[in-house]
Each structure stands twice: as structure tokens, then as C-alpha cells.
XYZ file of N, CA, C and O in Angstrom:
876
model
N 85.637 149.882 130.856
C 85.804 149.111 132.093
C 86.000 147.621 131.803
O 86.331 146.847 132.699
N 85.790 147.194 130.536
C 85.998 145.791 130.152
C 87.251 145.619 129.290
O 87.346 144.686 128.515
N 88.200 146.535 129.411
C 89.392 146.490 128.560
C 90.181 145.193 128.771
O 90.735 144.627 127.820
N 90.245 144.698 130.014
C 90.977 143.450 130.274
C 90.385 142.294 129.476
O 91.102 141.416 128.990
N 89.040 142.285 129.355
C 88.397 141.243 128.544
C 88.799 141.374 127.076
O 89.013 140.376 126.385
N 88.903 142.589 126.608
C 89.289 142.826 125.217
C 90.703 142.310 124.958
O 90.971 141.653 123.949
N 91.598 142.607 125.881
C 92.988 142.133 125.742
C 93.024 140.603 125.735
O 93.724 139.979 124.953
N 92.265 139.961 126.637
C 92.242 138.501 126.713
C 91.691 137.901 125.423
O 92.192 136.878 124.936
N 90.672 138.503 124.841
C 90.103 137.978 123.597
C 91.108 138.058 122.458
O 91.150 137.195 121.589
N 91.919 139.098 122.456
C 92.967 139.222 121.431
C 93.935 138.047 121.517
O 94.346 137.471 120.525
N 94.306 137.669 122.733
C 95.237 136.552 122.925
C 94.612 135.240 122.457
O 95.253 134.410 121.815
N 93.341 135.050 122.807
C 92.671 133.783 122.467
C 92.495 133.645 120.968
O 92.728 132.588 120.389
N 92.085 134.721 120.306
C 91.794 134.664 118.875
C 93.035 134.827 118.004
O 92.954 134.780 116.786
N 94.189 135.066 118.616
C 95.441 135.271 117.894
C 95.311 136.417 116.877
O 95.700 136.296 115.709
N 94.716 137.500 117.320
C 94.568 138.678 116.466
C 95.914 139.397 116.376
O 96.621 139.552 117.364
N 96.265 139.800 115.171
C 97.584 140.411 114.956
C 97.651 141.844 115.485
O 98.678 142.284 116.008
N 96.580 142.607 115.327
C 96.594 144.016 115.697
C 95.266 144.399 116.354
O 94.215 143.834 116.019
N 95.322 145.320 117.265
C 94.086 145.953 117.736
C 94.357 147.454 117.904
O 95.458 147.857 118.276
N 93.353 148.245 117.566
C 93.501 149.697 117.566
C 92.369 150.296 118.396
O 91.203 149.910 118.237
N 92.734 151.212 119.264
C 91.737 151.883 120.105
C 91.208 153.129 119.398
O 91.973 153.891 118.795
N 89.917 153.283 119.420
C 89.305 154.488 118.859
C 89.424 155.646 119.879
O 89.405 155.400 121.095
N 89.509 156.831 119.419
C 89.606 157.222 118.002
C 90.995 156.923 117.461
O 91.979 156.932 118.209
N 91.089 156.613 116.166
C 92.340 156.191 115.575
C 92.811 157.207 114.545
O 92.015 157.767 113.774
N 94.111 157.463 114.573
C 94.690 158.347 113.562
C 94.989 157.544 112.301
O 95.292 156.354 112.357
N 94.919 158.226 111.166
C 95.118 157.566 109.880
C 96.466 156.861 109.818
O 96.570 155.723 109.363
N 97.544 157.513 110.263
C 98.881 156.915 110.165
C 99.009 155.680 111.045
O 99.690 154.712 110.682
N 98.347 155.681 112.191
C 98.369 154.502 113.063
C 97.667 153.331 112.384
O 98.139 152.202 112.410
N 96.524 153.621 111.772
C 95.774 152.582 111.067
C 96.592 151.992 109.913
O 96.670 150.777 109.743
N 97.225 152.862 109.118
C 98.002 152.393 107.967
C 99.226 151.589 108.410
O 99.615 150.618 107.746
N 99.854 151.987 109.510
C 100.998 151.239 110.035
C 100.571 149.829 110.454
O 101.285 148.849 110.227
N 99.402 149.719 111.074
C 98.896 148.409 111.486
C 98.624 147.523 110.272
O 98.949 146.326 110.256
N 98.017 148.115 109.234
C 97.759 147.374 107.994
C 99.075 146.907 107.372
O 99.210 145.765 106.920
N 100.081 147.789 107.379
C 101.373 147.464 106.771
C 102.055 146.321 107.527
O 102.607 145.398 106.917
N 102.017 146.365 108.859
C 102.619 145.291 109.649
C 101.927 143.954 109.373
O 102.575 142.916 109.238
N 100.613 143.971 109.293
C 99.856 142.742 109.028
C 100.160 142.208 107.631
O 100.322 141.004 107.438
N 100.246 143.120 106.651
C 100.556 142.702 105.280
C 101.938 142.050 105.208
O 102.123 141.034 104.520
N 102.907 142.642 105.921
C 104.258 142.059 105.928
C 104.253 140.683 106.577
O 104.945 139.766 106.125
N 103.468 140.533 107.641
C 103.395 139.238 108.308
C 102.785 138.187 107.394
O 103.268 137.046 107.325
N 101.731 138.549 106.664
C 101.111 137.617 105.713
C 102.103 137.222 104.626
O 102.207 136.057 104.239
N 102.876 138.188 104.131
C 103.863 137.897 103.097
C 104.962 136.983 103.639
O 105.407 136.057 102.948
N 105.393 137.226 104.884
C 106.400 136.361 105.498
C 105.879 134.924 105.616
O 106.614 133.957 105.378
N 104.602 134.779 105.996
C 104.004 133.444 106.103
C 103.938 132.770 104.742
O 104.191 131.572 104.614
N 103.600 133.552 103.717
C 103.527 132.992 102.361
C 104.897 132.504 101.895
O 105.027 131.413 101.329
N 105.921 133.308 102.146
C 107.284 132.929 101.761
C 107.752 131.705 102.539
O 108.448 130.843 101.993
N 107.369 131.620 103.820
C 107.750 130.460 104.637
C 107.101 129.189 104.093
O 107.751 128.140 104.004
N 105.804 129.275 103.721
C 105.121 128.112 103.147
C 105.757 127.704 101.822
O 105.924 126.520 101.535
N 106.115 128.706 101.023
C 106.755 128.433 99.740
C 108.092 127.713 99.946
O 108.427 126.769 99.224
N 108.852 128.162 100.949
C 110.141 127.538 101.248
C 109.964 126.091 101.687
O 110.723 125.205 101.276
N 108.928 125.847 102.527
C 108.651 124.477 102.975
C 108.299 123.586 101.791
O 108.783 122.451 101.683
N 107.465 124.091 100.883
C 107.075 123.319 99.697
C 108.287 123.017 98.825
O 108.418 121.911 98.288
N 109.177 123.992 98.670
C 110.389 123.772 97.883
C 111.276 122.710 98.516
O 111.836 121.855 97.818
N 111.392 122.765 99.848
C 112.197 121.769 100.556
C 111.580 120.380 100.406
O 112.304 119.389 100.228
N 110.243 120.296 100.464
C 109.573 119.005 100.293
C 109.802 118.464 98.882
O 110.022 117.266 98.702
N 109.732 119.343 97.876
C 109.985 118.924 96.501
C 111.418 118.421 96.334
O 111.662 117.410 95.671
N 112.371 119.138 96.928
C 113.768 118.715 96.849
C 113.970 117.375 97.544
O 114.720 116.522 97.064
N 113.281 117.198 98.680
C 113.397 115.943 99.413
C 112.844 114.790 98.594
O 113.404 113.686 98.591
N 111.737 115.034 97.876
C 111.161 113.999 97.033
C 112.125 113.596 95.917
O 112.130 112.450 95.480
N 112.935 114.547 95.459
C 113.928 114.249 94.424
C 115.108 113.463 95.010
O 115.691 112.611 94.336
N 115.444 113.769 96.266
C 116.616 113.142 96.892
C 116.299 111.754 97.433
O 117.171 110.869 97.451
N 115.046 111.520 97.872
C 114.692 110.264 98.527
C 115.056 109.027 97.706
O 115.612 108.072 98.259
N 114.741 108.979 96.391
C 115.121 107.780 95.629
C 116.622 107.505 95.649
O 117.050 106.342 95.694
N 117.420 108.562 95.647
C 118.878 108.385 95.704
C 119.278 107.804 97.054
O 120.122 106.896 97.136
N 118.659 108.308 98.125
C 118.963 107.805 99.463
C 118.526 106.347 99.605
O 119.209 105.550 100.257
N 117.381 106.001 99.003
C 116.921 104.610 99.050
C 117.943 103.685 98.395
O 118.267 102.612 98.915
N 118.461 104.096 97.253
C 119.452 103.281 96.542
C 120.733 103.145 97.368
O 121.358 102.075 97.401
N 121.119 104.239 98.047
C 122.298 104.171 98.917
C 122.065 103.228 100.092
O 122.972 102.498 100.504
N 120.844 103.248 100.630
C 120.481 102.366 101.737
C 120.664 100.908 101.309
O 121.345 100.114 101.983
N 120.073 100.548 100.183
C 120.171 99.170 99.693
C 121.610 98.813 99.345
O 122.087 97.709 99.639
N 122.322 99.763 98.746
C 123.715 99.512 98.407
C 124.560 99.240 99.631
O 125.445 98.379 99.619
N 124.278 99.939 100.714
C 125.011 99.734 101.967
C 124.795 98.325 102.498
O 125.736 97.673 102.967
N 123.557 97.830 102.434
C 123.262 96.481 102.931
C 124.038 95.436 102.149
O 124.538 94.456 102.711
N 124.174 95.644 100.849
C 124.849 94.649 100.023
C 126.358 94.713 100.049
O 127.023 93.742 99.681
N 126.925 95.831 100.498
C 128.367 96.015 100.371
C 129.167 95.434 101.529
O 130.138 94.715 101.328
N 128.792 95.790 102.750
C 129.634 95.446 103.902
C 128.937 94.437 104.802
O 127.739 94.210 104.709
N 129.713 93.820 105.689
C 129.160 92.844 106.625
C 128.610 93.521 107.876
O 127.529 93.216 108.338
N 129.375 94.458 108.434
C 128.964 95.129 109.670
C 128.251 96.427 109.298
O 128.867 97.482 109.150
N 126.928 96.345 109.123
C 126.174 97.490 108.618
C 125.096 97.962 109.589
O 124.292 98.825 109.247
N 125.067 97.439 110.796
C 123.974 97.771 111.703
C 123.899 99.265 112.023
O 122.812 99.843 112.071
N 125.052 99.897 112.245
C 125.030 101.341 112.558
C 124.527 102.147 111.373
O 123.774 103.122 111.532
N 124.925 101.739 110.157
C 124.442 102.432 108.957
C 122.941 102.225 108.785
O 122.213 103.164 108.442
N 122.473 100.999 109.011
C 121.045 100.715 108.891
C 120.256 101.549 109.893
O 119.197 102.091 109.574
N 120.792 101.672 111.109
C 120.111 102.474 112.138
C 119.971 103.927 111.672
O 118.911 104.541 111.827
N 121.022 104.461 111.089
C 120.976 105.850 110.622
C 119.976 106.011 109.484
O 119.207 106.985 109.448
N 119.963 105.066 108.550
C 119.015 105.145 107.439
C 117.579 105.015 107.935
O 116.675 105.689 107.435
N 117.356 104.145 108.913
C 116.010 103.987 109.470
C 115.531 105.286 110.104
O 114.357 105.668 109.977
N 116.427 105.980 110.786
C 116.080 107.275 111.370
C 115.772 108.285 110.271
O 114.825 109.064 110.382
N 116.557 108.240 109.203
C 116.365 109.173 108.094
C 115.008 108.968 107.431
O 114.305 109.936 107.096
N 114.608 107.703 107.251
C 113.344 107.390 106.596
C 112.191 107.231 107.589
O 111.090 106.849 107.186
N 112.456 107.515 108.860
C 111.429 107.388 109.912
C 110.826 105.991 109.950
O 109.611 105.823 110.114
N 111.668 104.975 109.793
C 111.222 103.588 109.862
C 111.239 103.153 111.333
O 112.293 103.076 111.960
N 110.081 102.880 111.865
C 109.964 102.451 113.259
C 109.606 100.967 113.370
O 109.547 100.440 114.486
N 109.344 100.311 112.240
C 109.020 98.881 112.273
C 110.223 98.090 112.782
O 111.374 98.419 112.495
N 109.959 97.021 113.516
C 111.028 96.238 114.120
C 111.555 95.140 113.204
O 112.655 94.634 113.416
N 110.780 94.763 112.190
C 111.171 93.624 111.370
C 111.154 93.973 109.880
O 110.439 94.888 109.448
N 111.945 93.224 109.126
C 112.049 93.456 107.693
C 112.608 92.199 107.014
O 113.114 91.292 107.676
N 112.497 92.182 105.704
C 113.124 91.111 104.917
C 113.482 91.647 103.535
O 113.055 92.743 103.148
N 114.254 90.870 102.819
C 114.767 91.280 101.511
C 114.131 90.439 100.404
O 114.007 89.214 100.522
N 113.733 91.121 99.331
C 113.327 90.471 98.091
C 114.314 90.881 97.002
O 114.689 92.052 96.919
N 114.719 89.919 96.184
C 115.628 90.212 95.076
C 114.954 89.802 93.772
O 114.563 88.641 93.602
N 114.796 90.770 92.881
C 114.248 90.505 91.554
C 115.408 90.444 90.575
O 116.238 91.357 90.526
N 115.472 89.360 89.809
C 116.514 89.217 88.788
C 115.851 89.058 87.433
O 115.018 88.173 87.227
N 116.218 89.925 86.508
C 115.650 89.902 85.174
C 116.488 89.009 84.267
O 117.713 89.025 84.308
N 115.798 88.210 83.449
C 116.471 87.287 82.537
C 115.873 85.899 82.659
O 115.253 85.564 83.664
N 116.049 85.095 81.632
C 115.532 83.721 81.650
C 116.513 82.808 82.358
O 117.730 82.966 82.250
N 115.985 81.844 83.120
C 116.826 80.930 83.891
C 116.928 79.590 83.180
O 115.985 79.111 82.565
N 118.115 79.028 83.322
C 118.357 77.678 82.818
C 119.283 76.979 83.794
O 119.649 77.532 84.836
N 119.665 75.754 83.484
C 120.582 75.031 84.363
C 121.927 75.749 84.478
O 122.655 75.567 85.460
N 122.252 76.567 83.485
C 123.530 77.284 83.505
C 123.416 78.638 84.208
O 124.383 79.379 84.311
N 122.207 78.974 84.705
C 122.011 80.260 85.373
C 121.152 81.183 84.529
O 120.421 80.745 83.645
N 121.249 82.472 84.797
C 120.437 83.457 84.091
C 121.037 83.752 82.721
O 122.232 83.989 82.591
N 120.167 83.738 81.720
C 120.576 84.053 80.365
C 120.085 85.455 79.998
O 119.053 85.908 80.485
N 120.835 86.125 79.130
C 120.457 87.461 78.656
C 120.259 88.436 79.813
O 119.339 89.265 79.786
N 121.113 88.323 80.823
C 120.949 89.150 82.009
C 121.089 90.638 81.729
O 120.279 91.445 82.206
N 122.102 91.029 80.955
C 122.341 92.446 80.709
C 121.203 93.058 79.900
O 120.656 94.111 80.257
N 120.806 92.381 78.818
C 119.704 92.896 77.999
C 118.403 92.969 78.781
O 117.650 93.939 78.678
N 118.144 91.944 79.598
C 116.930 91.947 80.419
C 116.985 93.035 81.474
O 115.967 93.650 81.810
N 118.183 93.273 82.029
C 118.342 94.343 83.006
C 118.060 95.713 82.401
O 117.448 96.573 83.035
N 118.485 95.905 81.152
C 118.208 97.174 80.462
C 116.715 97.353 80.258
O 116.167 98.435 80.467
N 116.024 96.267 79.855
C 114.569 96.354 79.696
C 113.888 96.608 81.044
O 112.905 97.341 81.129
N 114.438 95.991 82.112
C 113.889 96.237 83.438
C 114.049 97.691 83.855
O 113.142 98.289 84.437
N 115.204 98.292 83.538
C 115.455 99.693 83.870
C 114.473 100.618 83.171
O 114.049 101.638 83.730
N 114.083 100.242 81.955
C 113.128 101.053 81.195
C 111.813 101.217 81.951
O 111.167 102.266 81.860
N 111.427 100.164 82.697
C 110.154 100.198 83.423
C 110.360 100.256 84.938
O 109.485 99.876 85.702
N 111.518 100.782 85.342
C 111.853 100.823 86.770
C 110.796 101.565 87.592
O 110.386 101.108 88.663
N 110.338 102.702 87.109
C 109.351 103.492 87.855
C 108.052 102.718 88.045
O 107.413 102.814 89.097
N 107.665 101.953 87.020
C 106.441 101.163 87.135
C 106.581 100.085 88.203
O 105.637 99.844 88.987
N 107.745 99.441 88.269
C 107.980 98.446 89.325
C 107.933 99.111 90.707
O 107.339 98.563 91.650
N 108.551 100.291 90.811
C 108.560 101.006 92.098
C 107.144 101.385 92.519
O 106.776 101.229 93.684
N 106.359 101.886 91.567
C 104.984 102.278 91.888
C 104.175 101.078 92.374
O 103.390 101.190 93.331
N 104.349 99.926 91.733
C 103.641 98.720 92.149
C 104.053 98.320 93.563
O 103.198 98.048 94.431
N 105.344 98.304 93.829
C 105.833 97.891 95.141
C 105.363 98.837 96.241
O 104.973 98.394 97.329
N 105.386 100.136 95.973
C 104.959 101.109 96.980
C 103.478 100.957 97.301
O 103.054 101.240 98.424
N 102.697 100.501 96.316
C 101.276 100.261 96.579
C 101.067 98.991 97.399
O 100.124 98.895 98.188
N 101.942 98.014 97.219
C 101.760 96.715 97.851
C 102.304 96.656 99.275
O 101.804 95.877 100.102
N 103.340 97.438 99.583
C 103.993 97.285 100.880
C 104.792 98.529 101.234
O 104.978 99.422 100.404
N 105.272 98.570 102.474
C 106.224 99.597 102.903
C 107.619 99.077 102.589
O 108.022 98.032 103.103
N 108.344 99.785 101.748
C 109.607 99.225 101.279
C 110.606 100.308 100.898
O 110.253 101.462 100.681
N 111.864 99.878 100.823
C 112.963 100.676 100.296
C 113.480 99.931 99.072
O 113.756 98.725 99.145
N 113.605 100.626 97.949
C 113.908 99.968 96.677
C 115.264 100.427 96.161
O 115.530 101.629 96.049
N 116.104 99.460 95.833
C 117.402 99.774 95.262
C 117.327 99.946 93.756
O 116.304 99.671 93.121
N 118.409 100.423 93.180
C 118.495 100.581 91.728
C 118.638 99.208 91.074
O 118.951 98.211 91.729
N 118.374 99.148 89.763
C 118.634 97.911 89.010
C 120.098 97.936 88.588
O 120.506 98.760 87.770
N 120.893 97.073 89.200
C 122.315 96.975 88.883
C 122.529 95.707 88.074
O 122.243 94.608 88.535
N 123.009 95.898 86.856
C 123.132 94.834 85.860
C 121.740 94.276 85.560
O 121.079 94.741 84.674
N 121.285 93.287 86.295
C 119.925 92.770 86.069
C 119.210 92.485 87.383
O 118.230 91.769 87.421
N 119.688 93.074 88.465
C 119.179 92.723 89.793
C 118.636 93.961 90.513
O 119.275 95.006 90.540
N 117.459 93.806 91.116
C 116.855 94.858 91.920
C 116.581 94.304 93.317
O 115.925 93.275 93.469
N 117.086 94.993 94.331
C 116.952 94.554 95.722
C 115.927 95.438 96.425
O 115.960 96.665 96.307
N 115.014 94.797 97.171
C 113.943 95.509 97.875
C 113.962 95.118 99.341
O 114.003 93.925 99.671
N 113.928 96.110 100.219
C 113.779 95.874 101.655
C 112.322 96.133 102.019
O 111.829 97.246 101.846
N 111.640 95.116 102.512
C 110.240 95.236 102.927
C 110.200 95.302 104.452
O 110.735 94.421 105.131
N 109.589 96.336 104.993
C 109.486 96.460 106.450
C 108.020 96.627 106.835
O 107.202 97.104 106.045
N 107.703 96.200 108.056
C 106.310 96.294 108.484
C 106.106 95.793 109.896
O 107.048 95.363 110.575
N 104.864 95.835 110.308
C 104.483 95.410 111.656
C 104.159 93.920 111.644
O 103.013 93.506 111.774
N 105.189 93.116 111.439
C 105.006 91.667 111.465
C 106.117 91.026 112.287
O 107.048 91.701 112.714
N 105.996 89.741 112.513
C 106.924 89.025 113.386
C 107.787 88.060 112.573
O 107.456 87.697 111.449
N 108.887 87.656 113.193
C 109.726 86.629 112.579
C 108.901 85.347 112.392
O 108.174 84.932 113.286
N 109.033 84.751 111.223
C 108.327 83.505 110.951
C 106.845 83.674 110.692
O 106.093 82.698 110.705
N 106.394 84.919 110.454
C 104.973 85.175 110.223
C 104.484 84.462 108.964
O 104.956 84.742 107.855
N 103.527 83.550 109.131
C 102.979 82.815 107.986
C 102.245 83.760 107.041
O 102.377 83.659 105.812
N 101.477 84.704 107.611
C 100.716 85.635 106.787
C 101.642 86.484 105.915
O 101.364 86.714 104.739
N 102.766 86.939 106.492
C 103.682 87.759 105.715
C 104.397 86.937 104.647
O 104.681 87.436 103.554
N 104.684 85.675 104.943
C 105.289 84.802 103.932
C 104.364 84.675 102.735
O 104.790 84.757 101.580
N 103.071 84.466 103.009
C 102.098 84.352 101.922
C 101.983 85.667 101.163
O 101.864 85.671 99.929
N 102.020 86.756 101.893
C 101.922 88.061 101.232
C 103.151 88.332 100.364
O 103.046 88.907 99.275
N 104.323 87.905 100.831
C 105.539 88.110 100.041
C 105.490 87.296 98.749
O 105.940 87.763 97.694
N 104.931 86.089 98.819
C 104.778 85.271 97.615
C 103.801 85.942 96.647
O 104.038 85.988 95.430
N 102.718 86.487 97.202
C 101.748 87.187 96.364
C 102.381 88.394 95.681
O 102.149 88.645 94.488
N 103.218 89.144 96.428
C 103.900 90.297 95.833
C 104.855 89.849 94.742
O 104.966 90.482 93.683
N 105.567 88.744 94.987
C 106.498 88.222 93.991
C 105.767 87.876 92.699
O 106.235 88.188 91.597
N 104.603 87.248 92.822
C 103.820 86.894 91.636
C 103.362 88.138 90.890
O 103.355 88.162 89.656
N 102.969 89.173 91.628
C 102.565 90.420 90.981
C 103.731 91.026 90.203
O 103.552 91.544 89.082
N 104.929 90.978 90.784
C 106.113 91.493 90.092
C 106.402 90.690 88.828
O 106.724 91.259 87.775
N 106.283 89.373 88.921
C 106.530 88.524 87.759
C 105.503 88.778 86.661
O 105.836 88.798 85.472
N 104.257 88.980 87.066
C 103.207 89.277 86.088
C 103.459 90.608 85.397
O 103.267 90.735 84.184
N 103.916 91.592 86.164
C 104.209 92.884 85.560
C 105.396 92.776 84.601
O 105.374 93.351 83.510
N 106.430 92.045 85.015
C 107.582 91.848 84.134
C 107.141 91.192 82.826
O 107.598 91.566 81.733
N 106.241 90.215 82.915
C 105.748 89.534 81.717
C 105.000 90.503 80.806
O 105.148 90.457 79.586
N 104.210 91.389 81.403
C 103.491 92.381 80.597
C 104.457 93.307 79.867
O 104.166 93.800 78.778
N 105.614 93.559 80.476
C 106.616 94.419 79.859
C 107.542 93.639 78.927
O 108.564 94.156 78.473
N 107.206 92.386 78.669
C 107.999 91.574 77.754
C 109.323 91.125 78.323
O 110.304 90.970 77.586
N 109.378 90.894 79.621
C 110.628 90.518 80.271
C 110.413 89.279 81.129
O 109.334 89.069 81.680
N 111.429 88.448 81.221
C 111.398 87.326 82.148
C 112.111 87.736 83.431
O 113.039 88.537 83.413
N 111.664 87.164 84.542
C 112.258 87.536 85.825
C 112.055 86.417 86.833
O 111.247 85.508 86.634
N 112.790 86.496 87.916
C 112.634 85.577 89.043
C 112.786 86.387 90.321
O 113.415 87.450 90.342
N 112.173 85.894 91.395
C 112.207 86.597 92.673
C 112.685 85.654 93.766
O 112.185 84.527 93.877
N 113.649 86.101 94.553
C 114.150 85.335 95.697
C 113.873 86.135 96.967
O 114.035 87.357 96.985
N 113.464 85.445 98.029
C 113.016 86.120 99.240
C 113.760 85.575 100.454
O 113.842 84.354 100.639
N 114.301 86.469 101.265
C 114.944 86.073 102.511
C 113.942 86.000 103.649
O 112.794 86.432 103.521
N 114.367 85.463 104.768
C 113.489 85.337 105.940
C 113.309 86.683 106.637
O 114.075 87.624 106.420
N 112.286 86.756 107.478
C 112.027 87.953 108.280
C 113.042 88.018 109.423
O 113.248 87.038 110.137
N 113.654 89.194 109.593
C 114.639 89.420 110.659
C 114.373 90.778 111.292
O 113.694 91.626 110.708
N 114.910 91.019 112.490
C 114.897 92.386 113.013
C 115.538 93.326 112.008
O 116.488 92.943 111.306
N 115.043 94.542 111.924
C 115.503 95.478 110.891
C 117.021 95.625 110.892
O 117.655 95.615 109.828
N 117.622 95.749 112.076
C 119.070 95.950 112.135
C 119.842 94.718 111.681
O 121.044 94.806 111.403
N 119.175 93.568 111.589
C 119.825 92.332 111.152
C 119.349 91.911 109.771
O 119.468 90.748 109.390
N 118.828 92.873 108.995
C 118.274 92.538 107.684
C 119.358 92.085 106.705
O 119.052 91.494 105.670
N 120.611 92.331 107.028
C 121.712 91.807 106.205
C 121.615 90.288 106.096
O 121.918 89.715 105.039
N 121.176 89.633 107.172
C 121.012 88.173 107.142
C 119.963 87.776 106.116
O 120.124 86.779 105.392
N 118.876 88.540 106.037
C 117.842 88.264 105.050
C 118.381 88.466 103.636
O 118.042 87.717 102.719
N 119.229 89.471 103.470
C 119.867 89.707 102.166
C 120.716 88.506 101.753
O 120.637 88.030 100.612
N 121.517 88.003 102.695
C 122.361 86.840 102.396
C 121.505 85.620 102.039
O 121.848 84.847 101.143
N 120.381 85.458 102.746
C 119.484 84.329 102.467
C 118.862 84.459 101.088
O 118.755 83.470 100.346
N 118.451 85.678 100.732
C 117.858 85.888 99.408
C 118.887 85.638 98.308
O 118.564 85.058 97.261
N 120.120 86.046 98.533
C 121.182 85.797 97.553
C 121.435 84.300 97.410
O 121.615 83.791 96.295
N 121.450 83.583 98.533
C 121.636 82.132 98.483
C 120.469 81.460 97.761
O 120.663 80.542 96.955
N 119.241 81.938 98.042
C 118.071 81.391 97.361
C 118.152 81.638 95.862
O 117.742 80.789 95.053
N 118.705 82.782 95.476
C 118.854 83.093 94.055
C 119.803 82.121 93.368
O 119.569 81.693 92.232
N 120.852 81.750 94.083
C 121.838 80.827 93.493
C 121.286 79.407 93.392
O 121.736 78.610 92.571
N 120.331 79.075 94.258
C 119.734 77.732 94.238
C 118.258 77.842 93.883
O 117.401 77.222 94.500
N 117.978 78.633 92.870
C 116.597 78.987 92.528
C 115.829 77.778 92.029
O 116.318 76.973 91.254
N 114.567 77.679 92.497
C 113.616 76.688 91.976
C 112.326 77.419 91.661
O 111.925 78.359 92.360
N 111.655 77.007 90.593
C 110.440 77.688 90.158
C 109.222 77.132 90.887
O 108.789 76.007 90.645
N 108.663 77.952 91.806
C 107.460 77.555 92.555
C 106.202 78.200 91.993
O 105.136 78.095 92.586
N 106.316 78.854 90.869
C 105.192 79.618 90.339
C 103.954 78.759 90.148
O 102.849 79.117 90.539
N 104.124 77.580 89.568
C 102.972 76.718 89.315
C 102.334 76.256 90.615
O 101.117 76.130 90.724
N 103.130 76.063 91.636
C 102.623 75.540 92.908
C 101.768 76.561 93.657
O 100.856 76.204 94.372
N 102.090 77.856 93.484
C 101.391 78.868 94.266
C 100.406 79.668 93.432
O 99.737 80.550 93.949
N 100.275 79.393 92.163
C 99.342 80.137 91.318
C 97.897 79.851 91.735
O 97.570 78.753 92.128
């Protein structure tokens, strides 16, 4: 007389099978077989998800490099940036560009750029790991001797705190480069809306061309 309660409990508990007594052996075995197949299907589905996640982890660095490459290549890149932001689930409204250049600087510009870039490439993963710990960012490849980083976050244009934090990150990068036996310099663009981060890239490039060493001042 309480069968309706039994049916309702099955729905609530998400029970796969229920069998009414008395039960025949073949009915019982069929229920076990259906449940076993369902468990195996769930296991295969989880395995597929894990494989897809592993593949995505392999592809993400390539996509990051393409993202940075897009910013540096063309002038009208807002639609591309929007698509990349959707791909990386970037919801922050503001971002800026940091450019790391490997090599010693002189009045004539960067010296030993190619050799320093090769040494920088050797420790590329270490630089990426440091940056990922310090901030939310997209990191480009080291091309010749230059590495471009897009830093995004919940900050505002002209944020004093973020400016100080960017200087601190730059010093950490320089210290790491020194530990790896390499000289480097860092140029930083201003904070802009994410879709206008190309402007920050141009500013960082201009700062690189008119580089001045502020390391002693901010140490």
C-alpha cells in the first residue's frame, strides 16, 4: 500500500534499478548487467573528458602564442582579441602589455640579442611558471630575443597599485634572468580596456626603444 512512496524514493535517490520480490534469477541478472554497463559508460565518459582536458592543456600554450602574435601583427585586432578572450574565458575589463627583451643594453641598443634570446628560450618554462604565479596573463613565445606578456585583471586604468605591482613583477623577471646567467630589460605599457590592449603594446614597444634603467630607483 506504500508503493507510491517506494517509487518516489527511487527518483530522489537516483537509484538505477529496483526489483519487486519475488524476483526471478534472469530478471536479477539483467538488472545487474544494465547497471554494470551504465557504470562502464560513465567510466569511459570520464576518461574521455580527462583526455580532452589533457589535449587542451597541450594546445593552450600554442593558442596563447597565437593570441600574442595577433596583437603584434595587425592594427585592427579588436574582433580577434574578443574571440581569444572568449576562448580563454577572460572576463576582466582591463589589461596591459609587458615586453621582456633578453640581451645587454648600450647606447647602440641591445647587444648579443640572438644569443641571449636562445638562452632565454632554454628557460622559457621557468619564466612562464613565475609569471603564472604572479598574475593572470597570456604569454607569447620568445621571438629572437623578445617575449610579450598580456597581463589582465580586476584593476582600473591608471591604477597606482597595479603600476607598483607591474614594477615588482618586472624586477622578479630580471632577477630570474640574472640567476639563469642572462641580461634582460622589461618595458611596460599603460593599462587599457582589454579590447584596446594593442595601445598598451605600442606603448611598451615605444618604451623599449627609449629604454631607461630604473632598477636602482625602485630596488
